[in-house]
Amino acid sequence: MSGRNAVSGQVYAHVGQPFTASSYDLLIVGAGRMGAAFARFVMERAPGTRLLLAEEGGLPNEEGATILAPGVWHSFVPPEQAQRAAVTRDLLAEALNVCGVLDLCTDERGDLVPTDAVWTPELEALVNPAALPFARLDERGGVYSVASTTLQNAQAAVQAGADLMLNVRCELAGGGRVLLQRLSVTNTHEIVVEQRISVRADTVVIAAGAAGPPLAEAGLGVVTPHRQAYRQSVRLNLPSAPSSRVIQAGGFVLRSQSGGYSVLPPILHPDPCGYTPSGGRLAGVPVGLRREVIESMLDMLDALPALADERLVVGRSIADIPGAWLALPAGGWPLWERLDDQHVLLLGGERADLTGLSVAHELAQELG
């Protein structure tokens, strides 16, 4: 990559700001958790890199998966992911609030202890220990704000010399060419394309989350095995504190947030192409929880009685429950892969909390 003086880059937030650049060393499509982290690591490794970080929304995108990510780190990972998890924890540094992560289950294994051994009064409102009699506790585990970390990483990249363009939609044209469609909002709140600019980059990294694989297929003709799912973040208004342990059970994650809990349901299956998420019904009444979420909750009511509490926010329609499309990388873990000589796909997905920063760091080392 070519060099230039390490001075702060330019932020292009709206179409009223003129943009004349025609080429970059590196263009990153998507300023979510993976794209912003990768941009920061590249600029730290090679401050003279001519880099453009392009994002369709704000920072972080109000409708993206980054802003709803649980932000839970723990060491309960397969051996082949242990090093990446450890590196990610080191990269999080002081951003991680160490509160402990408790993993509860029904089957005894060698690394488990009786739930009574790690029981706290705070768990009484959440967990039925008779249904989840075994547990493992990672006292070094904890939580962090993925949105804040993403914002800090993008700001650090800009301070190191990267350019950042918000409210821009990208189309891949092959050969490192990218069509930037700068977006604006009309008086009737309609999003329209105000300006189209073609730029070229020596390397294009596609870090657009769930939209990344379709973007590569549409622009490059490259079909990947990666999928997507729509994940909701459900609010449980039971009292919590910043020191409250994270609870994992049956694929559910309950983490302290803003004095209550965020409930992250398991991803049961990929959503088919063209699927439109819709709410389900409880006792015949329409609610904002997806049918799949309701079914998974019903299966866990005995083990997690808090899911039956009236303080669980179910909404009247799906618009009442925050949700976003989530990438599902093949193999289930964050990854990067070359699509051709000039294009790289970078995906986080469901387990990006655990190893995403490490994967972004690896790619920065590879390309830097």
Short mmCIF file of C-alpha atoms in Angstrom, two decimals:
data_model
loop_
_atom_site.label_atom_id
_atom_site.label_comp_id
_atom_site.label_asym_id
_atom_site.label_seq_id
_atom_site.Cartn_x
_atom_site.Cartn_y
_atom_site.Cartn_z
CA MET A 1 0.00 0.00 0.00
CA SER A 2 1.23 3.46 -0.84
CA GLY A 3 1.98 6.02 1.85
CA ARG A 4 1.08 9.56 2.83
CA ASN A 5 1.49 11.67 5.93
CA ALA A 6 -0.35 10.33 8.99
CA VAL A 7 -2.86 13.18 9.43
CA SER A 8 -6.53 12.98 10.31
CA GLY A 9 -8.79 11.80 7.53
CA GLN A 10 -11.96 13.42 6.22
CA VAL A 11 -15.47 12.55 7.41
CA TYR A 12 -18.16 12.83 4.73
CA ALA A 13 -21.49 12.82 6.55
CA HIS A 14 -23.82 14.28 3.90
CA VAL A 15 -23.98 14.99 0.16
CA GLY A 16 -23.38 18.69 0.67
CA GLN A 17 -19.72 17.92 1.27
CA PRO A 18 -17.79 17.72 -2.01
CA PHE A 19 -15.94 14.48 -2.64
CA THR A 20 -13.31 14.34 -5.36
CA ALA A 21 -11.17 11.29 -4.55
CA SER A 22 -11.04 8.73 -7.34
CA SER A 23 -8.79 6.03 -5.91
CA TYR A 24 -7.69 4.46 -2.63
CA ASP A 25 -5.33 1.76 -1.49
CA LEU A 26 -8.12 0.15 0.51
CA LEU A 27 -11.88 0.59 0.53
CA ILE A 28 -13.93 -1.03 3.30
CA VAL A 29 -17.64 -1.54 2.66
CA GLY A 30 -19.32 -1.34 6.05
CA ALA A 31 -18.33 0.51 9.23
CA GLY A 32 -19.87 -1.94 11.67
CA ARG A 33 -17.96 -3.80 14.34
CA MET A 34 -15.79 -5.75 11.89
CA GLY A 35 -15.16 -3.01 9.34
CA ALA A 36 -14.35 -0.32 11.92
CA ALA A 37 -12.01 -2.61 13.86
CA PHE A 38 -10.25 -3.68 10.68
CA ALA A 39 -9.85 -0.03 9.61
CA ARG A 40 -8.28 0.86 12.94
CA PHE A 41 -5.87 -2.06 12.87
CA VAL A 42 -4.79 -1.25 9.30
CA MET A 43 -4.14 2.40 10.12
CA GLU A 44 -2.18 1.45 13.24
CA ARG A 45 -0.07 -0.96 11.23
CA ALA A 46 0.35 1.24 8.14
CA PRO A 47 -0.57 4.88 8.97
CA GLY A 48 0.07 6.07 5.41
CA THR A 49 -2.60 3.86 3.88
CA ARG A 50 -5.12 5.68 1.69
CA LEU A 51 -8.26 4.14 3.17
CA LEU A 52 -11.97 4.84 2.73
CA LEU A 53 -14.43 3.40 5.24
CA ALA A 54 -17.95 3.54 3.73
CA GLU A 55 -21.17 3.02 5.69
CA GLU A 56 -24.76 3.02 4.44
CA GLY A 57 -26.16 4.48 7.67
CA GLY A 58 -24.76 6.28 10.67
CA LEU A 59 -22.01 5.23 13.04
CA PRO A 60 -22.94 2.72 14.15
CA ASN A 61 -25.77 2.01 11.75
CA GLU A 62 -29.07 2.39 13.60
CA GLU A 63 -30.54 -0.60 11.74
CA GLY A 64 -27.49 -2.86 11.74
CA ALA A 65 -26.58 -5.86 13.86
CA THR A 66 -23.70 -4.04 15.58
CA ILE A 67 -25.91 -1.80 17.69
CA LEU A 68 -27.90 -4.80 18.99
CA ALA A 69 -24.97 -7.14 19.56
CA PRO A 70 -24.98 -8.64 23.08
CA GLY A 71 -21.35 -7.73 23.72
CA VAL A 72 -20.57 -10.78 25.85
CA TRP A 73 -17.10 -12.27 26.02
CA HIS A 74 -16.26 -15.61 27.65
CA SER A 75 -13.79 -18.45 27.22
CA PHE A 76 -16.32 -21.20 26.50
CA VAL A 77 -15.06 -21.79 22.97
CA PRO A 78 -13.71 -24.82 21.09
CA PRO A 79 -9.94 -25.39 21.39
CA GLU A 80 -9.35 -24.24 17.81
CA GLN A 81 -10.90 -20.84 18.68
CA ALA A 82 -9.22 -20.39 22.07
CA GLN A 83 -6.30 -18.31 20.79
CA ARG A 84 -8.56 -15.97 18.84
CA ALA A 85 -10.81 -15.56 21.89
CA ALA A 86 -7.82 -14.71 24.08
CA VAL A 87 -6.54 -12.15 21.56
CA THR A 88 -10.00 -10.59 21.34
CA ARG A 89 -10.13 -10.19 25.11
CA ASP A 90 -6.72 -8.51 25.07
CA LEU A 91 -7.87 -6.16 22.30
CA LEU A 92 -10.98 -5.23 24.28
CA ALA A 93 -8.77 -4.15 27.19
CA GLU A 94 -10.61 -1.73 29.48
CA ALA A 95 -13.79 -1.83 27.38
CA LEU A 96 -14.68 -5.14 29.03
CA ASN A 97 -16.71 -4.94 32.25
CA VAL A 98 -15.68 -8.13 34.07
CA CYS A 99 -18.85 -9.41 35.74
CA GLY A 100 -18.62 -13.15 35.14
CA VAL A 101 -20.45 -15.37 32.66
CA LEU A 102 -22.48 -18.31 33.97
CA ASP A 103 -23.29 -21.14 31.58
CA LEU A 104 -26.10 -23.41 32.84
CA CYS A 105 -27.15 -26.79 31.49
CA THR A 106 -28.84 -30.08 32.35
CA ASP A 107 -26.06 -32.55 31.56
CA GLU A 108 -23.04 -33.18 33.75
CA ARG A 109 -19.59 -33.03 32.17
CA GLY A 110 -16.05 -32.94 33.47
CA ASP A 111 -15.78 -29.15 33.41
CA LEU A 112 -19.07 -28.52 35.23
CA VAL A 113 -19.98 -28.03 38.88
CA PRO A 114 -23.38 -28.18 40.63
CA THR A 115 -25.32 -24.97 40.07
CA ASP A 116 -25.51 -24.52 43.87
CA ALA A 117 -21.76 -23.90 43.91
CA VAL A 118 -22.13 -20.68 41.88
CA TRP A 119 -25.60 -19.66 43.02
CA THR A 120 -26.38 -16.07 44.01
CA PRO A 121 -29.64 -14.57 45.34
CA GLU A 122 -29.88 -12.50 42.17
CA LEU A 123 -30.41 -15.66 40.13
CA GLU A 124 -33.57 -16.65 41.99
CA ALA A 125 -35.76 -14.47 39.77
CA LEU A 126 -34.18 -15.80 36.60
CA VAL A 127 -33.26 -19.46 36.91
CA ASN A 128 -34.75 -22.72 38.14
CA PRO A 129 -31.71 -24.64 39.46
CA ALA A 130 -33.66 -27.91 39.51
CA ALA A 131 -34.03 -27.70 35.72
CA LEU A 132 -30.44 -26.50 35.22
CA PRO A 133 -28.46 -28.37 37.86
CA PHE A 134 -24.99 -28.01 36.32
CA ALA A 135 -22.93 -24.93 35.57
CA ARG A 136 -19.58 -23.50 34.59
CA LEU A 137 -18.44 -20.01 35.48
CA ASP A 138 -15.92 -17.85 33.69
CA GLU A 139 -14.98 -15.24 36.25
CA ARG A 140 -12.88 -13.39 33.62
CA GLY A 141 -15.86 -13.11 31.30
CA GLY A 142 -17.92 -9.99 30.99
CA VAL A 143 -19.77 -7.50 28.84
CA TYR A 144 -18.95 -4.50 26.68
CA SER A 145 -20.74 -2.04 24.44
CA VAL A 146 -20.18 -3.14 20.86
CA ALA A 147 -21.64 0.11 19.58
CA SER A 148 -19.24 2.24 21.66
CA THR A 149 -16.27 0.07 20.70
CA THR A 150 -17.19 0.36 17.03
CA LEU A 151 -17.48 4.13 17.27
CA GLN A 152 -14.11 4.38 19.03
CA ASN A 153 -12.43 2.17 16.44
CA ALA A 154 -13.80 4.20 13.53
CA GLN A 155 -12.77 7.46 15.18
CA ALA A 156 -9.28 6.10 15.81
CA ALA A 157 -9.00 5.09 12.15
CA VAL A 158 -10.01 8.59 11.03
CA GLN A 159 -7.58 10.22 13.45
CA ALA A 160 -4.85 8.05 11.93
CA GLY A 161 -5.68 9.24 8.41
CA ALA A 162 -8.60 7.15 7.10
CA ASP A 163 -11.51 8.79 5.31
CA LEU A 164 -15.03 7.95 6.49
CA MET A 165 -18.13 8.32 4.37
CA LEU A 166 -21.55 7.88 5.98
CA ASN A 167 -24.96 7.56 4.34
CA VAL A 168 -23.54 5.92 1.25
CA ARG A 169 -24.62 2.75 -0.50
CA CYS A 170 -21.93 0.74 -2.28
CA GLU A 171 -22.15 -1.37 -5.41
CA LEU A 172 -19.26 -3.57 -6.50
CA ALA A 173 -18.34 -3.35 -10.18
CA GLY A 174 -15.35 -5.71 -10.26
CA GLY A 175 -11.70 -4.92 -10.74
CA GLY A 176 -11.64 -2.96 -7.48
CA ARG A 177 -14.20 -0.48 -8.79
CA VAL A 178 -16.96 0.61 -6.40
CA LEU A 179 -19.95 2.80 -7.17
CA LEU A 180 -20.67 5.10 -4.23
CA GLN A 181 -24.32 6.14 -4.06
CA ARG A 182 -24.58 9.04 -1.61
CA LEU A 183 -27.96 9.07 0.09
CA SER A 184 -30.23 11.86 1.21
CA VAL A 185 -33.70 12.15 2.76
CA THR A 186 -36.57 14.07 1.14
CA ASN A 187 -39.15 16.19 2.95
CA THR A 188 -41.42 13.13 2.93
CA HIS A 189 -38.72 11.03 4.65
CA GLU A 190 -37.94 9.03 1.53
CA ILE A 191 -34.33 7.89 1.10
CA VAL A 192 -33.02 8.78 -2.35
CA VAL A 193 -29.70 8.63 -4.19
CA GLU A 194 -28.40 12.19 -4.57
CA GLN A 195 -25.00 11.51 -6.10
CA ARG A 196 -23.17 8.66 -7.79
CA ILE A 197 -19.40 8.49 -7.75
CA SER A 198 -17.14 5.75 -9.09
CA VAL A 199 -13.91 5.08 -7.21
CA ARG A 200 -11.26 2.42 -7.51
CA ALA A 201 -9.28 0.68 -4.80
CA ASP A 202 -6.34 -1.71 -4.91
CA THR A 203 -8.21 -3.84 -2.35
CA VAL A 204 -11.89 -3.87 -1.40
CA VAL A 205 -12.89 -5.48 1.90
CA ILE A 206 -16.59 -6.30 2.18
CA ALA A 207 -17.53 -5.97 5.85
CA ALA A 208 -21.24 -5.31 5.40
CA GLY A 209 -22.49 -8.03 7.74
CA ALA A 210 -25.48 -10.00 6.49
CA ALA A 211 -25.54 -7.84 3.33
CA GLY A 212 -21.95 -8.80 2.47
CA PRO A 213 -22.48 -12.15 0.69
CA PRO A 214 -25.41 -10.86 -1.44
CA LEU A 215 -23.32 -7.80 -2.31
CA ALA A 216 -20.49 -10.01 -3.51
CA GLU A 217 -22.85 -12.19 -5.50
CA ALA A 218 -24.60 -9.26 -7.19
CA GLY A 219 -21.45 -7.29 -8.00
CA LEU A 220 -18.83 -9.98 -8.52
CA GLY A 221 -20.84 -13.05 -9.37
CA VAL A 222 -19.25 -14.89 -6.44
CA VAL A 223 -21.59 -17.25 -4.59
CA THR A 224 -20.66 -18.05 -0.99
CA PRO A 225 -22.06 -20.61 1.51
CA HIS A 226 -22.80 -17.94 4.13
CA ARG A 227 -26.36 -17.32 5.31
CA GLN A 228 -28.29 -14.83 7.41
CA ALA A 229 -30.99 -14.68 10.10
CA TYR A 230 -33.11 -12.00 11.71
CA ARG A 231 -32.33 -11.72 15.42
CA GLN A 232 -34.38 -9.81 17.96
CA SER A 233 -33.16 -8.29 21.22
CA VAL A 234 -35.90 -8.60 23.83
CA ARG A 235 -36.11 -6.38 26.91
CA LEU A 236 -36.75 -7.94 30.34
CA ASN A 237 -37.48 -5.31 32.97
CA LEU A 238 -36.25 -7.23 36.00
CA PRO A 239 -33.72 -5.25 38.09
CA SER A 240 -30.02 -5.75 37.38
CA ALA A 241 -26.72 -4.06 38.15
CA PRO A 242 -23.52 -3.63 36.11
CA SER A 243 -22.00 -6.38 38.25
CA SER A 244 -24.79 -8.87 37.43
CA ARG A 245 -23.52 -12.06 35.85
CA VAL A 246 -24.38 -12.95 32.31
CA ILE A 247 -26.63 -16.02 32.15
CA GLN A 248 -26.43 -18.50 29.29
CA ALA A 249 -28.85 -21.41 29.04
CA GLY A 250 -30.46 -23.31 26.19
CA GLY A 251 -29.01 -20.92 23.63
CA PHE A 252 -30.46 -17.87 25.44
CA VAL A 253 -28.27 -15.07 26.73
CA LEU A 254 -29.44 -12.74 29.49
CA ARG A 255 -27.16 -9.78 30.13
CA SER A 256 -27.51 -6.77 32.37
CA GLN A 257 -28.27 -3.59 30.46
CA SER A 258 -29.65 -0.20 31.55
CA GLY A 259 -30.97 -1.51 34.86
CA GLY A 260 -32.74 -4.51 33.32
CA TYR A 261 -31.81 -7.40 31.05
CA SER A 262 -31.43 -7.87 27.33
CA VAL A 263 -32.56 -11.33 26.27
CA LEU A 264 -30.90 -12.72 23.16
CA PRO A 265 -32.70 -15.81 21.83
CA PRO A 266 -30.86 -18.58 20.00
CA ILE A 267 -30.58 -18.62 16.22
CA LEU A 268 -32.60 -21.68 15.31
CA HIS A 269 -32.02 -21.70 11.55
CA PRO A 270 -31.03 -19.42 8.66
CA ASP A 271 -33.79 -17.34 7.14
CA PRO A 272 -34.53 -17.98 3.47
CA CYS A 273 -33.75 -15.36 0.86
CA GLY A 274 -36.55 -12.83 0.60
CA TYR A 275 -38.03 -13.67 3.99
CA THR A 276 -39.81 -10.82 5.76
CA PRO A 277 -39.77 -11.13 9.57
CA SER A 278 -43.19 -11.02 11.23
CA GLY A 279 -44.53 -11.34 14.75
CA GLY A 280 -46.26 -14.34 16.28
CA ARG A 281 -49.07 -14.87 18.75
CA LEU A 282 -49.29 -15.47 22.48
CA ALA A 283 -52.61 -16.86 23.73
CA GLY A 284 -54.03 -15.86 20.36
CA VAL A 285 -52.92 -12.24 20.68
CA PRO A 286 -50.51 -10.80 18.08
CA VAL A 287 -47.13 -9.83 19.54
CA GLY A 288 -43.85 -8.50 18.21
CA LEU A 289 -41.83 -11.63 18.99
CA ARG A 290 -41.16 -13.86 16.02
CA ARG A 291 -42.92 -17.21 16.05
CA GLU A 292 -39.55 -18.97 16.27
CA VAL A 293 -38.59 -16.87 19.30
CA ILE A 294 -41.87 -17.63 21.04
CA GLU A 295 -41.45 -21.36 20.46
CA SER A 296 -37.90 -21.37 21.81
CA MET A 297 -39.02 -19.39 24.89
CA LEU A 298 -41.87 -21.80 25.60
CA ASP A 299 -39.38 -24.66 25.60
CA MET A 300 -37.28 -22.88 28.27
CA LEU A 301 -39.98 -21.62 30.65
CA ASP A 302 -39.30 -24.29 33.25
CA ALA A 303 -35.55 -23.60 33.25
CA LEU A 304 -35.77 -19.81 32.85
CA PRO A 305 -39.01 -18.72 34.58
CA ALA A 306 -38.10 -15.07 33.96
CA LEU A 307 -39.20 -15.60 30.35
CA ALA A 308 -42.78 -15.93 31.61
CA ASP A 309 -42.61 -12.74 33.66
CA GLU A 310 -45.05 -10.00 32.68
CA ARG A 311 -42.11 -7.62 32.58
CA LEU A 312 -40.86 -9.28 29.40
CA VAL A 313 -41.57 -6.77 26.61
CA VAL A 314 -43.36 -8.63 23.82
CA GLY A 315 -44.75 -5.66 21.86
CA ARG A 316 -47.78 -5.55 19.61
CA SER A 317 -45.90 -5.85 16.34
CA ILE A 318 -42.41 -6.72 15.21
CA ALA A 319 -41.65 -2.98 14.97
CA ASP A 320 -41.86 -2.83 18.79
CA ILE A 321 -38.99 -5.29 19.32
CA PRO A 322 -35.50 -4.22 18.17
CA GLY A 323 -34.07 -6.58 15.59
CA ALA A 324 -31.54 -6.75 12.79
CA TRP A 325 -30.20 -9.08 10.12
CA LEU A 326 -27.26 -11.11 11.33
CA ALA A 327 -24.65 -12.80 9.17
CA LEU A 328 -24.24 -16.55 9.68
CA PRO A 329 -20.75 -17.43 8.42
CA ALA A 330 -20.24 -20.97 7.22
CA GLY A 331 -18.74 -22.86 10.14
CA GLY A 332 -20.37 -20.50 12.63
CA TRP A 333 -17.33 -18.38 13.53
CA PRO A 334 -16.00 -15.00 12.32
CA LEU A 335 -13.80 -15.32 9.25
CA TRP A 336 -12.21 -13.58 6.34
CA GLU A 337 -11.77 -15.05 2.88
CA ARG A 338 -10.44 -13.89 -0.47
CA LEU A 339 -13.04 -13.76 -3.21
CA ASP A 340 -10.53 -12.80 -5.92
CA ASP A 341 -7.27 -10.87 -6.23
CA GLN A 342 -8.86 -7.57 -5.17
CA HIS A 343 -11.84 -8.47 -2.99
CA VAL A 344 -11.98 -9.91 0.54
CA LEU A 345 -15.07 -10.85 2.54
CA LEU A 346 -14.95 -10.17 6.29
CA LEU A 347 -17.77 -11.62 8.42
CA GLY A 348 -18.50 -11.51 12.14
CA GLY A 349 -21.89 -13.04 12.87
CA GLU A 350 -23.34 -14.59 16.00
CA ARG A 351 -19.98 -15.22 17.70
CA ALA A 352 -18.27 -11.96 16.77
CA ASP A 353 -18.32 -10.97 20.46
CA LEU A 354 -15.87 -13.78 21.15
CA THR A 355 -13.37 -13.73 18.29
CA GLY A 356 -14.35 -10.94 15.87
CA LEU A 357 -11.63 -8.48 16.84
CA SER A 358 -8.95 -11.13 16.48
CA VAL A 359 -10.12 -12.03 12.96
CA ALA A 360 -10.14 -8.36 11.93
CA HIS A 361 -6.66 -8.00 13.39
CA GLU A 362 -5.43 -11.05 11.45
CA LEU A 363 -6.72 -9.60 8.18
CA ALA A 364 -5.03 -6.27 8.90
CA GLN A 365 -1.75 -8.11 9.38
CA GLU A 366 -2.30 -10.06 6.19
CA LEU A 367 -3.03 -6.99 4.05
CA GLY A 368 -0.78 -4.54 5.87
#
